[in-house]
Coordinates of C-alpha atoms and ligand atoms in Angstrom, one line a residue:
M648 CA -26.1 36.5 24.7
I649 CA -24.0 37.5 27.4
K650 CA -21.7 40.5 26.8
F651 CA -18.1 40.9 28.3
V652 CA -15.6 43.5 29.0
L653 CA -12.2 42.1 30.0
S654 CA -8.6 42.7 31.5
G655 CA -5.9 41.0 33.2
I656 CA -3.4 42.3 35.5
K657 CA 0.4 40.7 36.3
P658 CA 0.6 39.3 39.9
T659 CA 4.8 41.0 39.5
G660 CA 4.5 43.2 42.2
I661 CA 2.2 45.5 44.6
P662 CA -0.5 47.5 42.3
T663 CA 0.9 50.8 41.3
L664 CA -0.9 54.0 40.9
G665 CA -0.4 53.9 37.2
N666 CA -2.0 50.9 37.7
Y667 CA -4.5 52.0 39.6
L668 CA -5.7 55.1 37.8
G669 CA -5.2 53.4 34.2
A670 CA -6.9 50.4 35.1
L671 CA -8.7 49.7 37.7
K672 CA -10.2 52.8 38.8
N673 CA -11.6 52.7 35.6
F674 CA -13.0 49.1 36.0
V675 CA -15.4 50.6 38.6
K676 CA -15.7 53.8 36.3
L677 CA -16.8 51.3 33.6
Q678 CA -18.4 48.7 36.0
N679 CA -21.3 51.8 36.7
E680 CA -21.4 52.7 33.1
M681 CA -22.1 49.7 31.8
Q682 CA -24.7 47.7 33.5
D683 CA -25.7 45.7 30.4
Y684 CA -22.3 43.8 30.5
E685 CA -20.5 41.4 32.2
F686 CA -17.0 42.0 33.5
L687 CA -15.0 39.4 33.7
L688 CA -11.6 40.1 35.1
F689 CA -8.1 38.2 36.3
I690 CA -5.3 38.3 37.8
A691 CA -2.6 37.4 34.5
D692 CA 0.1 35.1 36.5
M693 CA 0.9 32.8 33.1
H694 CA 2.4 36.3 31.9
A695 CA 3.5 37.1 35.2
I696 CA 6.2 34.1 35.0
T697 CA 7.1 35.5 31.5
V698 CA 10.0 36.7 33.8
Y699 CA 11.3 35.6 36.2
Q700 CA 8.7 35.1 39.8
D701 CA 10.1 34.1 43.3
P702 CA 7.2 31.5 43.7
K703 CA 6.1 32.7 47.3
E704 CA 6.4 36.2 46.4
L705 CA 4.5 35.7 43.3
K706 CA 1.9 33.6 45.6
Q707 CA 1.8 36.5 48.0
N708 CA 1.2 38.9 45.2
I709 CA -2.0 37.1 43.8
K710 CA -3.6 37.1 47.5
N711 CA -2.8 41.1 47.6
L712 CA -3.8 41.7 43.9
A713 CA -7.1 40.1 44.0
A714 CA -8.2 42.0 47.6
L715 CA -6.8 44.7 46.0
Y716 CA -9.5 44.2 42.3
L717 CA -11.9 44.3 45.5
A718 CA -11.4 46.9 47.6
C719 CA -11.7 49.2 44.8
G720 CA -14.7 49.3 45.1
L721 CA -16.1 46.8 42.1
N722 CA -19.8 45.5 42.3
T723 CA -19.7 41.4 42.9
D724 CA -23.2 41.3 41.1
N725 CA -21.8 41.7 37.7
L726 CA -18.5 40.5 37.8
T727 CA -16.4 37.1 37.4
L728 CA -13.0 37.5 38.8
F729 CA -10.4 34.8 38.7
V730 CA -7.1 33.4 38.1
Q731 CA -5.6 32.7 34.6
S732 CA -3.5 29.5 35.3
E733 CA -6.8 28.3 36.6
V734 CA -8.7 28.3 33.4
K735 CA -6.3 25.7 31.3
E736 CA -8.2 26.7 28.0
H737 CA -6.2 30.1 28.3
V738 CA -2.6 28.6 27.4
E739 CA -4.5 26.1 25.3
L740 CA -6.2 28.8 22.2
G741 CA -2.5 30.7 23.1
Y742 CA -0.5 27.7 21.7
I743 CA -3.4 28.2 19.2
M744 CA -3.0 31.7 18.5
Q745 CA 1.2 31.4 18.5
S746 CA 0.6 29.6 15.4
I747 CA -1.2 32.6 13.1
T748 CA 1.1 34.9 15.6
Y749 CA 4.1 36.3 12.9
M750 CA 7.1 36.4 14.2
G751 CA 8.1 39.9 12.7
E752 CA 4.3 40.9 14.5
L753 CA 5.7 40.2 17.7
E754 CA 9.5 41.5 17.5
R755 CA 7.8 44.7 16.3
M756 CA 6.1 45.3 19.8
T757 CA 7.2 47.6 22.3
Q758 CA 6.9 46.1 25.8
Y759 CA 8.8 43.2 24.5
K760 CA 11.6 45.4 23.2
D761 CA 11.6 47.1 26.4
K762 CA 11.7 44.3 29.3
K763 CA 14.3 42.5 26.6
Q764 CA 16.8 46.0 26.8
K765 CA 16.7 46.0 30.5
Q766 CA 17.0 42.1 31.2
A767 CA 20.0 41.5 29.2
H768 CA 20.4 37.4 29.6
G769 CA 18.5 34.7 29.7
I770 CA 15.3 36.2 28.2
S771 CA 12.4 33.6 27.5
S772 CA 10.3 32.8 24.5
A773 CA 7.4 33.3 27.1
L774 CA 8.4 36.3 26.9
F775 CA 8.4 36.6 23.3
T776 CA 4.8 34.8 22.3
Y777 CA 3.3 37.2 25.3
P778 CA 1.2 38.7 23.6
S779 CA -0.4 35.7 21.7
L780 CA -1.4 35.1 24.8
M781 CA -2.9 38.0 25.8
A782 CA -4.5 38.0 22.6
A783 CA -6.0 34.4 23.7
D784 CA -7.3 35.6 27.0
I785 CA -10.0 38.1 25.0
L786 CA -10.8 36.1 22.5
L787 CA -12.1 33.0 24.2
Y788 CA -14.8 35.5 25.4
D789 CA -15.8 36.9 22.7
A790 CA -14.7 39.8 24.6
K791 CA -16.1 43.4 23.4
Y792 CA -14.3 45.8 25.1
V793 CA -10.9 46.1 26.6
P794 CA -10.3 48.6 29.3
V795 CA -6.0 49.0 29.3
G796 CA -3.6 51.5 30.2
D797 CA -2.1 53.1 27.1
D798 CA 1.1 50.9 27.6
Q799 CA -1.9 48.2 25.9
M800 CA -2.6 49.3 22.6
Q801 CA -0.2 48.0 20.5
H802 CA -1.1 44.4 21.9
L803 CA -4.9 44.7 21.2
E804 CA -4.4 45.9 17.7
L805 CA -2.7 43.1 17.3
T806 CA -4.9 41.3 18.9
R807 CA -7.7 42.7 16.6
D808 CA -5.4 41.5 13.7
L809 CA -5.7 37.6 15.3
A810 CA -9.4 38.3 15.1
N811 CA -8.8 38.9 12.1
R812 CA -6.8 36.8 10.4
F813 CA -8.7 33.6 12.1
N814 CA -11.7 34.7 10.7
N815 CA -10.8 35.2 7.2
R816 CA -9.1 31.1 7.6
Y817 CA -11.1 29.5 9.7
G818 CA -14.9 31.2 9.3
E819 CA -16.4 33.8 11.6
T820 CA -15.9 32.8 14.5
F821 CA -14.0 35.5 17.5
T822 CA -15.4 39.4 18.0
V823 CA -12.9 41.6 17.2
P824 CA -12.7 43.6 20.3
E825 CA -12.4 47.0 20.8
P826 CA -10.1 49.1 23.5
L827 CA -11.6 51.3 26.0
V828 CA -8.8 53.7 27.6
S829 CA -9.1 56.1 29.7
K830 CA -8.6 59.8 29.2
K831 CA -7.0 61.0 32.0
G832 CA -4.6 58.3 34.1
S833 CA -3.6 56.0 31.6
R834 CA -0.5 56.2 31.6
I835 CA 0.9 57.1 35.1
M836 CA 4.3 58.3 34.9
D837 CA 7.3 57.5 37.4
L838 CA 7.8 60.3 40.1
Q839 CA 11.4 60.2 40.1
D840 CA 12.0 60.1 35.8
P841 CA 8.6 61.6 34.3
T842 CA 9.7 60.3 31.1
K843 CA 8.9 56.4 31.8
K844 CA 5.9 54.5 33.1
M845 CA 5.6 54.2 37.1
A846 CA 5.3 49.7 36.4
K847 CA 4.9 47.9 39.4
S848 CA 8.5 45.6 39.0
E849 CA 11.3 48.7 38.7
E850 CA 13.8 47.6 41.4
E851 CA 14.4 51.3 41.7
N852 CA 10.8 52.2 43.5
K853 CA 11.1 55.9 44.6
G854 CA 9.4 57.3 42.3
C855 CA 6.6 54.8 42.6
I856 CA 3.3 54.2 44.6
F857 CA 2.4 50.7 45.8
L858 CA -0.7 50.7 46.5
L859 CA -0.2 49.0 50.0
D860 CA 2.6 52.4 50.9
P861 CA 1.8 53.7 53.6
P862 CA 0.5 57.6 54.3
S863 CA 3.7 58.7 55.1
V864 CA 5.4 56.7 52.7
I865 CA 3.1 58.2 49.8
R866 CA 3.7 61.2 51.3
K867 CA 7.3 61.4 51.4
K868 CA 7.9 59.6 47.7
I869 CA 5.0 62.9 46.2
K870 CA 7.1 65.4 48.6
S871 CA 10.2 64.0 46.7
A872 CA 9.2 63.9 42.9
V873 CA 11.3 65.8 40.2
T874 CA 10.1 68.6 39.0
D875 CA 11.4 72.1 37.3
S876 CA 12.6 75.0 38.4
E877 CA 10.3 77.6 36.3
A878 CA 8.1 76.9 39.8
K879 CA 4.7 77.4 38.2
I880 CA 2.0 75.1 38.0
Y881 CA 0.5 74.8 34.4
Y882 CA 0.1 72.1 31.3
D883 CA 2.4 71.4 29.3
K884 CA 3.5 68.2 28.9
E885 CA 7.3 68.3 26.3
N886 CA 8.7 71.4 29.2
K887 CA 7.3 70.3 31.9
P888 CA 7.5 65.9 32.3
G889 CA 6.9 66.2 36.1
I890 CA 4.8 68.9 37.5
S891 CA 2.2 67.5 34.3
N892 CA 1.9 63.9 35.6
L893 CA 1.6 65.1 38.9
M894 CA -1.5 67.2 37.9
T895 CA -2.4 64.4 35.8
I896 CA -2.5 62.4 39.1
Y897 CA -4.7 65.5 40.7
S898 CA -7.1 66.0 37.8
S899 CA -7.7 61.9 37.4
I900 CA -8.7 61.3 40.6
T901 CA -10.5 65.0 41.9
D902 CA -12.3 64.8 38.1
L903 CA -11.1 68.5 38.1
S904 CA -9.8 70.2 35.0
Y905 CA -6.4 70.7 34.0
E906 CA -7.5 74.6 33.8
E907 CA -9.3 74.2 37.1
I908 CA -6.1 73.7 39.4
E909 CA -3.5 75.6 37.1
N910 CA -6.5 78.4 38.3
K911 CA -6.4 76.7 41.7
Y912 CA -2.4 77.5 42.5
K913 CA -1.7 80.2 39.9
D914 CA -0.7 81.9 43.3
K915 CA 1.1 79.3 45.1
G916 CA 4.3 77.3 44.9
Y917 CA 5.0 73.5 44.3
G918 CA 5.3 72.7 47.7
D919 CA 1.7 73.6 48.0
F920 CA 1.1 71.6 45.7
K921 CA 2.1 69.1 46.6
K922 CA 1.4 69.1 50.0
D923 CA -2.3 69.2 48.4
L924 CA -1.6 66.4 45.9
A925 CA 0.0 63.6 48.6
E926 CA -3.9 64.8 51.0
I927 CA -5.5 63.2 48.2
V928 CA -3.8 60.7 47.1
V929 CA -3.7 59.9 50.7
E930 CA -7.3 60.1 50.8
E931 CA -8.1 57.2 48.2
I932 CA -5.4 55.4 48.6
S933 CA -6.6 55.0 52.3
K934 CA -10.1 54.5 51.4
V935 CA -8.3 51.3 49.1
Q936 CA -6.4 50.1 52.3
K937 CA -9.5 49.4 54.4
E938 CA -11.4 47.6 51.9
F939 CA -8.5 46.0 51.4
E940 CA -7.8 44.8 55.1
K941 CA -11.3 43.5 55.0
W942 CA -11.6 41.3 51.2
Y943 CA -8.1 39.5 52.4
D944 CA -8.6 36.2 53.8
S945 CA -12.0 36.4 53.7
K946 CA -13.8 33.8 52.9
E947 CA -15.7 35.9 50.9
L948 CA -13.1 36.6 48.5
K949 CA -12.4 32.5 48.2
Q950 CA -16.1 31.9 47.1
I951 CA -15.3 34.9 44.1
L952 CA -11.7 33.0 43.3
Y953 CA -13.3 29.9 43.1
E954 CA -17.4 31.0 41.1
G955 CA -14.8 33.0 38.9
K956 CA -12.9 29.9 38.0
C957 CA -16.3 27.5 37.5
R958 CA -18.2 30.4 35.3
A959 CA -14.9 31.2 33.2
S960 CA -13.8 27.8 32.7
M961 CA -17.3 27.2 31.7
F962 CA -17.8 29.4 28.4
A963 CA -14.3 29.0 28.4
R964 CA -14.3 25.2 27.1
S965 CA -17.2 25.1 25.2
K966 CA -15.5 28.8 22.5
M967 CA -12.3 26.0 22.6
K968 CA -14.5 23.0 21.3
K969 CA -16.1 24.8 18.6
I970 CA -12.6 26.8 18.0
K971 CA -10.9 22.6 17.7
K972 CA -13.4 21.8 15.4
L973 CA -13.3 25.1 12.6
I974 CA -9.0 24.2 13.4
G975 CA -9.2 20.7 12.1
I976 CA -7.5 19.1 15.5
G977 CA -8.3 16.3 17.0
Y978 CA -9.5 12.8 16.3
Ligands
ATP1164 P1 4.8 45.6 35.0 O1 5.6 46.2 35.5 O2 5.7 44.0 36.0 O3 5.2 45.3 33.8 P2 3.2 46.7 34.9 O4 2.6 47.5 36.5 O5 3.2 47.6 33.6 O6 3.3 45.4 34.8 P3 0.8 45.4 34.4 O7 0.0 44.0 34.6 O8 1.0 45.2 33.1 O9 1.3 46.0 34.9 O10 -0.6 46.3 33.9 C1 -2.3 46.1 34.5 C2 -3.1 47.7 33.9 O11 -2.2 48.7 34.7 C3 -2.6 47.6 32.1 O12 -4.0 47.5 32.1 C4 -2.1 48.3 31.9 O13 -2.1 49.3 31.2 C5 -2.1 49.2 33.4 N1 -1.2 50.7 33.7 C6 0.3 49.3 33.8 N2 1.0 50.6 35.0 C7 0.2 51.8 33.9 C8 0.9 53.0 34.3 N3 1.7 54.1 34.5 N4 -0.5 53.9 33.6 C9 -0.9 54.1 33.6 N5 -1.7 52.5 33.6 C10 -1.3 51.8 33.9
LTN1165 N1 -0.9 41.9 28.8 C1 -1.6 43.5 30.1 C2 -1.8 42.9 30.8 C3 -3.1 41.9 30.4 C4 -4.5 41.8 29.7 C5 -4.7 40.4 29.2 C6 -4.9 42.9 30.1 C7 -2.7 40.5 29.7 N2 -3.9 39.7 29.4 C8 -6.2 40.9 28.4 C9 -5.7 43.1 29.0 C10 -6.3 41.8 28.5 C11 -0.3 44.1 30.7 O1 1.1 43.3 30.8 N3 -0.4 45.0 31.1

């Protein structure tokens, strides 16, 4: 039996430093540590359209995200990379998952509540049922582990509940998945408002570093990141959210502990710290950007996505057959 680690990212914009540290970089690290697992990673385009996307931009974002996945250094040997909408069983199982999800469960989801608050008009029913589709993405492959940022924990809990509910009603069918959240970097905050998560679909983007930002823009965004007036560098998330967030970014990239960073900058001010951090981030992202240029528009990328779709479909098709039989649908 093949064991799977699975995760997805929505093509709702250019991925951010938050997506990188909370998800992409973690995928690469886990791939090195878990060599007997196959990694199923996908572009969650069906999730993206739960909020309106301009079709041309969406196509572009899908292309960018595909190349960025590989540019981050994933090993293609034990990787299946695919586009969610190209494996139709996701939506099919998504609907079945909706049929066992309670309204109250969906109403409690904070991601839904946040997005609803921001949008005010025309909230789609798919945005509401989004967690059922996410559960389907995971359960379709019996994924054992799901590496995600901190914001997805609630969706993962629901996925576990739905797996157990289905297993109780219809008999042992799904593996109950476990989340894998990186210790650091699982919640990078906005540089202008460190009480809010850095997110790629934010309209106001001065506080958001995108993986395709040029170095000059990255330096500028870090330089103007909001801090406090104490001018002392130490980690205190409650009282110093700005500097603490910058320290998290520093620490996730360099692997230095907060204590080591505090010692290093004991006699220095925010200016020096930010200057060093900017160079660290620029160096890290430049590596990704160089690789991105190689993958984008390459024949290899097209081939990887084609093979990914075929391989994922093969697993999905056979699982769906069993599921339908258990439920009693079809002739
Ligand atoms: P959107 O703005 O469209 O809601 P998003 O930027 O929040 O998108 P997703 O595509 O939903 O990103 O998430 C992809 C992965 O990145 C998920 O595993 C998610 O938990 C993680 N992630 C997203 N934002 C952050 C962040 N600020 N810090 C750490 N991880 C993050
Ligand atoms: N909902 C996730 C993206 C996502 C996902 C998944 C992550 C869709 N399906 C399955 C892990 C596993 C998000 O908003 N970040």
